[in-house]
PDB file of C-alpha atoms in Angstrom:
ATOM      1  CA  MET A   1      43.552 -63.404 118.740  1.00 82.00           C
ATOM      2  CA  ILE A   2      43.792 -67.119 118.300  1.00 90.00           C
ATOM      3  CA  GLU A   3      47.568 -67.767 118.368  1.00 93.00           C
ATOM      4  CA  PRO A   4      48.255 -66.379 121.872  1.00 93.00           C
ATOM      5  CA  ALA A   5      45.271 -68.367 123.170  1.00 94.00           C
ATOM      6  CA  TYR A   6      46.583 -71.523 121.455  1.00 95.00           C
ATOM      7  CA  ASP A   7      50.063 -70.975 122.931  1.00 95.00           C
ATOM      8  CA  HIS A   8      48.549 -70.504 126.389  1.00 96.00           C
ATOM      9  CA  LEU A   9      46.522 -73.710 125.995  1.00 96.00           C
ATOM     10  CA  ALA A  10      49.708 -75.572 124.997  1.00 96.00           C
ATOM     11  CA  SER A  11      51.445 -74.281 128.120  1.00 96.00           C
ATOM     12  CA  LEU A  12      48.530 -75.352 130.349  1.00 96.00           C
ATOM     13  CA  ILE A  13      48.433 -78.814 128.767  1.00 97.00           C
ATOM     14  CA  ALA A  14      52.190 -79.269 129.180  1.00 97.00           C
ATOM     15  CA  ASP A  15      51.998 -78.233 132.851  1.00 97.00           C
ATOM     16  CA  CYS A  16      49.072 -80.590 133.409  1.00 96.00           C
ATOM     17  CA  LEU A  17      50.850 -83.558 131.800  1.00 96.00           C
ATOM     18  CA  LEU A  18      54.048 -82.812 133.728  1.00 96.00           C
ATOM     19  CA  ALA A  19      52.138 -82.681 137.036  1.00 95.00           C
ATOM     20  CA  ALA A  20      50.486 -86.025 136.211  1.00 94.00           C
ATOM     21  CA  GLY A  21      53.869 -87.595 135.481  1.00 92.00           C
ATOM     22  CA  PHE A  22      52.893 -88.293 131.882  1.00 93.00           C
ATOM     23  CA  ILE A  23      55.783 -86.328 130.381  1.00 92.00           C
ATOM     24  CA  PRO A  24      59.238 -85.813 131.954  1.00 92.00           C
ATOM     25  CA  ALA A  25      59.527 -82.113 130.986  1.00 93.00           C
ATOM     26  CA  VAL A  26      57.329 -79.357 129.572  1.00 94.00           C
ATOM     27  CA  SER A  27      59.382 -79.479 126.362  1.00 93.00           C
ATOM     28  CA  ALA A  28      58.311 -83.113 125.824  1.00 92.00           C
ATOM     29  CA  LEU A  29      54.887 -81.966 124.591  1.00 94.00           C
ATOM     30  CA  LYS A  30      55.176 -81.788 120.811  1.00 93.00           C
ATOM     31  CA  ILE A  31      53.377 -78.767 119.347  1.00 94.00           C
ATOM     32  CA  ASP A  32      52.055 -79.205 115.797  1.00 93.00           C
ATOM     33  CA  PRO A  33      54.412 -82.030 114.793  1.00 89.00           C
ATOM     34  CA  SER A  34      54.963 -82.283 111.045  1.00 82.00           C
ATOM     35  CA  ALA A  35      54.044 -85.967 111.011  1.00 69.00           C
ATOM     36  CA  PRO A  36      52.030 -88.181 113.319  1.00 61.00           C
ATOM     37  CA  PHE A  37      54.242 -89.852 115.854  1.00 64.00           C
ATOM     38  CA  THR A  38      54.250 -93.325 117.300  1.00 60.00           C
ATOM     39  CA  PRO A  39      56.085 -94.174 120.504  1.00 55.00           C
ATOM     40  CA  THR A  40      58.827 -96.669 119.773  1.00 58.00           C
ATOM     41  CA  GLY A  41      60.561 -99.124 122.029  1.00 57.00           C
ATOM     42  CA  ASP A  42      60.267-102.660 123.179  1.00 59.00           C
ATOM     43  CA  GLU A  43      57.576-104.379 125.208  1.00 63.00           C
ATOM     44  CA  LYS A  44      59.663-104.120 128.392  1.00 71.00           C
ATOM     45  CA  THR A  45      59.898-100.345 128.610  1.00 75.00           C
ATOM     46  CA  LEU A  46      57.194 -97.803 129.463  1.00 75.00           C
ATOM     47  CA  ILE A  47      56.985 -95.371 126.555  1.00 80.00           C
ATOM     48  CA  GLN A  48      54.931 -92.147 126.678  1.00 85.00           C
ATOM     49  CA  ALA A  49      54.430 -89.378 124.135  1.00 88.00           C
ATOM     50  CA  ALA A  50      52.167 -86.348 123.849  1.00 93.00           C
ATOM     51  CA  ALA A  51      51.312 -83.869 121.089  1.00 94.00           C
ATOM     52  CA  LEU A  52      48.992 -80.913 120.552  1.00 95.00           C
ATOM     53  CA  MET A  53      47.793 -80.365 116.990  1.00 95.00           C
ATOM     54  CA  LYS A  54      45.628 -77.797 115.235  1.00 94.00           C
ATOM     55  CA  VAL A  55      42.724 -79.510 113.502  1.00 93.00           C
ATOM     56  CA  ARG A  56      40.973 -76.535 111.931  1.00 93.00           C
ATOM     57  CA  THR A  57      40.434 -72.809 112.367  1.00 92.00           C
ATOM     58  CA  GLY A  58      37.583 -70.765 110.967  1.00 90.00           C
ATOM     59  CA  ALA A  59      34.871 -68.219 111.526  1.00 89.00           C
ATOM     60  CA  VAL A  60      31.690 -69.734 112.895  1.00 89.00           C
ATOM     61  CA  ARG A  61      29.650 -66.555 113.190  1.00 85.00           C
ATOM     62  CA  THR A  62      29.687 -62.967 111.953  1.00 87.00           C
ATOM     63  CA  LEU A  63      28.690 -60.293 114.441  1.00 84.00           C
ATOM     64  CA  LEU A  64      26.839 -57.385 112.867  1.00 77.00           C
ATOM     65  CA  GLY A  65      26.770 -53.830 114.089  1.00 75.00           C
ATOM     66  CA  GLY A  66      29.497 -51.268 114.408  1.00 73.00           C
ATOM     67  CA  ALA A  67      31.745 -49.789 111.730  1.00 78.00           C
ATOM     68  CA  LYS A  68      33.193 -53.089 110.569  1.00 81.00           C
ATOM     69  CA  PRO A  69      32.202 -56.727 110.889  1.00 83.00           C
ATOM     70  CA  ARG A  70      33.512 -58.843 113.744  1.00 86.00           C
ATOM     71  CA  TYR A  71      33.829 -62.600 113.762  1.00 90.00           C
ATOM     72  CA  VAL A  72      33.629 -65.403 116.257  1.00 91.00           C
ATOM     73  CA  VAL A  73      36.535 -67.654 115.333  1.00 93.00           C
ATOM     74  CA  GLU A  74      37.011 -71.183 116.608  1.00 94.00           C
ATOM     75  CA  ARG A  75      40.112 -73.334 116.530  1.00 94.00           C
ATOM     76  CA  GLN A  76      39.670 -77.019 117.114  1.00 95.00           C
ATOM     77  CA  CYS A  77      42.756 -78.639 118.651  1.00 95.00           C
ATOM     78  CA  GLN A  78      43.489 -82.233 119.489  1.00 94.00           C
ATOM     79  CA  VAL A  79      45.729 -83.560 122.228  1.00 94.00           C
ATOM     80  CA  GLU A  80      47.163 -86.997 121.497  1.00 92.00           C
ATOM     81  CA  LEU A  81      48.504 -89.050 124.378  1.00 91.00           C
ATOM     82  CA  ALA A  82      50.203 -92.327 123.564  1.00 88.00           C
ATOM     83  CA  ILE A  83      51.462 -94.798 126.131  1.00 87.00           C
ATOM     84  CA  ALA A  84      52.800 -98.316 125.763  1.00 83.00           C
ATOM     85  CA  GLY A  85      54.657-100.766 127.936  1.00 78.00           C
ATOM     86  CA  PRO A  86      54.388-103.829 130.106  1.00 78.00           C
ATOM     87  CA  ASP A  87      52.914-102.558 133.383  1.00 78.00           C
ATOM     88  CA  ARG A  88      49.181-102.172 132.707  1.00 80.00           C
ATOM     89  CA  LEU A  89      48.373-100.741 136.160  1.00 83.00           C
ATOM     90  CA  ARG A  90      51.153 -98.142 135.984  1.00 82.00           C
ATOM     91  CA  ARG A  91      50.041 -97.136 132.493  1.00 83.00           C
ATOM     92  CA  ALA A  92      46.429 -96.863 133.623  1.00 86.00           C
ATOM     93  CA  ASN A  93      47.362 -94.659 136.601  1.00 89.00           C
ATOM     94  CA  ARG A  94      49.408 -92.261 134.447  1.00 89.00           C
ATOM     95  CA  VAL A  95      46.644 -91.991 131.876  1.00 90.00           C
ATOM     96  CA  GLU A  96      43.961 -91.518 134.522  1.00 93.00           C
ATOM     97  CA  ASP A  97      45.926 -88.709 136.197  1.00 94.00           C
ATOM     98  CA  ALA A  98      46.611 -87.004 132.849  1.00 94.00           C
ATOM     99  CA  LEU A  99      42.993 -87.238 131.669  1.00 93.00           C
ATOM    100  CA  ALA A 100      41.684 -85.986 135.023  1.00 94.00           C
ATOM    101  CA  GLY A 101      43.959 -82.947 134.804  1.00 94.00           C
ATOM    102  CA  LEU A 102      42.981 -82.192 131.216  1.00 95.00           C
ATOM    103  CA  ALA A 103      39.284 -82.524 132.055  1.00 92.00           C
ATOM    104  CA  THR A 104      39.538 -79.706 134.604  1.00 93.00           C
ATOM    105  CA  LEU A 105      41.242 -77.194 132.270  1.00 93.00           C
ATOM    106  CA  GLN A 106      37.912 -75.894 130.982  1.00 92.00           C
ATOM    107  CA  ASP A 107      36.776 -75.110 134.536  1.00 93.00           C
ATOM    108  CA  ARG A 108      40.115 -73.737 135.776  1.00 93.00           C
ATOM    109  CA  GLU A 109      40.867 -71.567 132.718  1.00 93.00           C
ATOM    110  CA  PRO A 110      37.559 -70.979 130.886  1.00 93.00           C
ATOM    111  CA  THR A 111      38.967 -67.937 129.033  1.00 93.00           C
ATOM    112  CA  LEU A 112      42.641 -69.009 128.877  1.00 93.00           C
ATOM    113  CA  GLY A 113      43.712 -66.133 131.081  1.00 90.00           C
ATOM    114  CA  GLY A 114      41.514 -63.647 129.226  1.00 90.00           C
ATOM    115  CA  LEU A 115      42.997 -64.527 125.807  1.00 91.00           C
ATOM    116  CA  ALA A 116      39.884 -66.317 124.575  1.00 92.00           C
ATOM    117  CA  GLU A 117      36.156 -65.905 124.844  1.00 91.00           C
ATOM    118  CA  ARG A 118      35.791 -69.547 125.806  1.00 92.00           C
ATOM    119  CA  LEU A 119      37.638 -72.867 126.038  1.00 94.00           C
ATOM    120  CA  ILE A 120      35.439 -75.864 125.283  1.00 93.00           C
ATOM    121  CA  LEU A 121      36.369 -79.432 126.140  1.00 93.00           C
ATOM    122  CA  GLY A 122      35.155 -81.780 123.426  1.00 90.00           C
ATOM    123  CA  GLU A 123      35.114 -85.501 123.019  1.00 83.00           C
ATOM    124  CA  GLN A 124      37.645 -88.091 124.080  1.00 86.00           C
ATOM    125  CA  THR A 125      38.384 -91.187 122.057  1.00 85.00           C
ATOM    126  CA  ASP A 126      40.959 -93.908 122.381  1.00 84.00           C
ATOM    127  CA  ASP A 127      42.505 -96.608 120.258  1.00 82.00           C
ATOM    128  CA  GLU A 128      44.705 -99.642 120.762  1.00 78.00           C
ATOM    129  CA  LEU A 129      48.417 -99.088 120.245  1.00 71.00           C
ATOM    130  CA  PRO A 130      50.404-102.259 119.656  1.00 65.00           C
ATOM    131  CA  PRO A 131      52.226-103.620 121.503  1.00 65.00           C
ATOM    132  CA  ASN A 132      50.635-103.215 124.909  1.00 73.00           C
ATOM    133  CA  GLY A 133      49.432 -99.658 124.705  1.00 79.00           C
ATOM    134  CA  GLN A 134      46.771 -97.106 123.934  1.00 84.00           C
ATOM    135  CA  THR A 135      46.417 -93.736 122.262  1.00 86.00           C
ATOM    136  CA  PHE A 136      44.005 -91.138 123.640  1.00 91.00           C
ATOM    137  CA  PHE A 137      42.651 -88.159 121.692  1.00 91.00           C
ATOM    138  CA  ILE A 138      41.109 -85.208 123.541  1.00 94.00           C
ATOM    139  CA  THR A 139      39.535 -82.359 121.561  1.00 94.00           C
ATOM    140  CA  PHE A 140      39.517 -78.745 122.730  1.00 96.00           C
ATOM    141  CA  THR A 141      37.938 -75.777 120.977  1.00 95.00           C
ATOM    142  CA  ILE A 142      39.197 -72.239 121.512  1.00 95.00           C
ATOM    143  CA  ARG A 143      36.714 -69.456 120.707  1.00 93.00           C
ATOM    144  CA  VAL A 144      37.807 -65.827 120.209  1.00 93.00           C
ATOM    145  CA  ARG A 145      36.306 -62.641 118.771  1.00 89.00           C
ATOM    146  CA  SER A 146      38.294 -61.050 116.004  1.00 88.00           C
ATOM    147  CA  SER A 147      38.113 -58.411 113.301  1.00 85.00           C
ATOM    148  CA  ASP A 148      39.225 -60.975 110.707  1.00 83.00           C
ATOM    149  CA  ALA A 149      37.850 -64.404 109.899  1.00 81.00           C
ATOM    150  CA  LEU A 150      41.088 -66.212 110.830  1.00 80.00           C
ATOM    151  CA  GLY A 151      41.394 -64.760 114.330  1.00 82.00           C
ATOM    152  CA  ARG A 152      44.681 -62.930 113.695  1.00 81.00           C
ATOM    153  CA  THR A 153      43.647 -59.458 114.913  1.00 80.00           C
ATOM    154  CA  PRO A 154      41.755 -58.239 117.976  1.00 74.00           C
TER     155      PRO A 154
END
């Protein structure tokens, strides 16, 4: 089922960002925010924000055989990390630690504790964030097998 796997991924990401010092508490990771966020503040303060968002969910393959059809369902998720502030070296170190931790999730938890068939680390992109900052986007794909095309049932 896709939702427990997604919740477990959110927990792993929050723990990873907390360990890297990117967020001050696990609760600081925004899960599926209703609107895109932008860190606010002045150019003298280090501002950091993180969110995990569902991009899309759908069946990618139908497995034949057996009494009823089974599906391979994938959910694409995107982690957004935004950081801004005056100290470029401090920002770079926080981002580097966070990205390094996120990059190892696929190897450390390839099945999200048995909740998923596979966790796939996708692409990483970044963009300038005025003033003095950057936004990083990391894509993950969760793959599960399900008896329905939306991944709601085992």
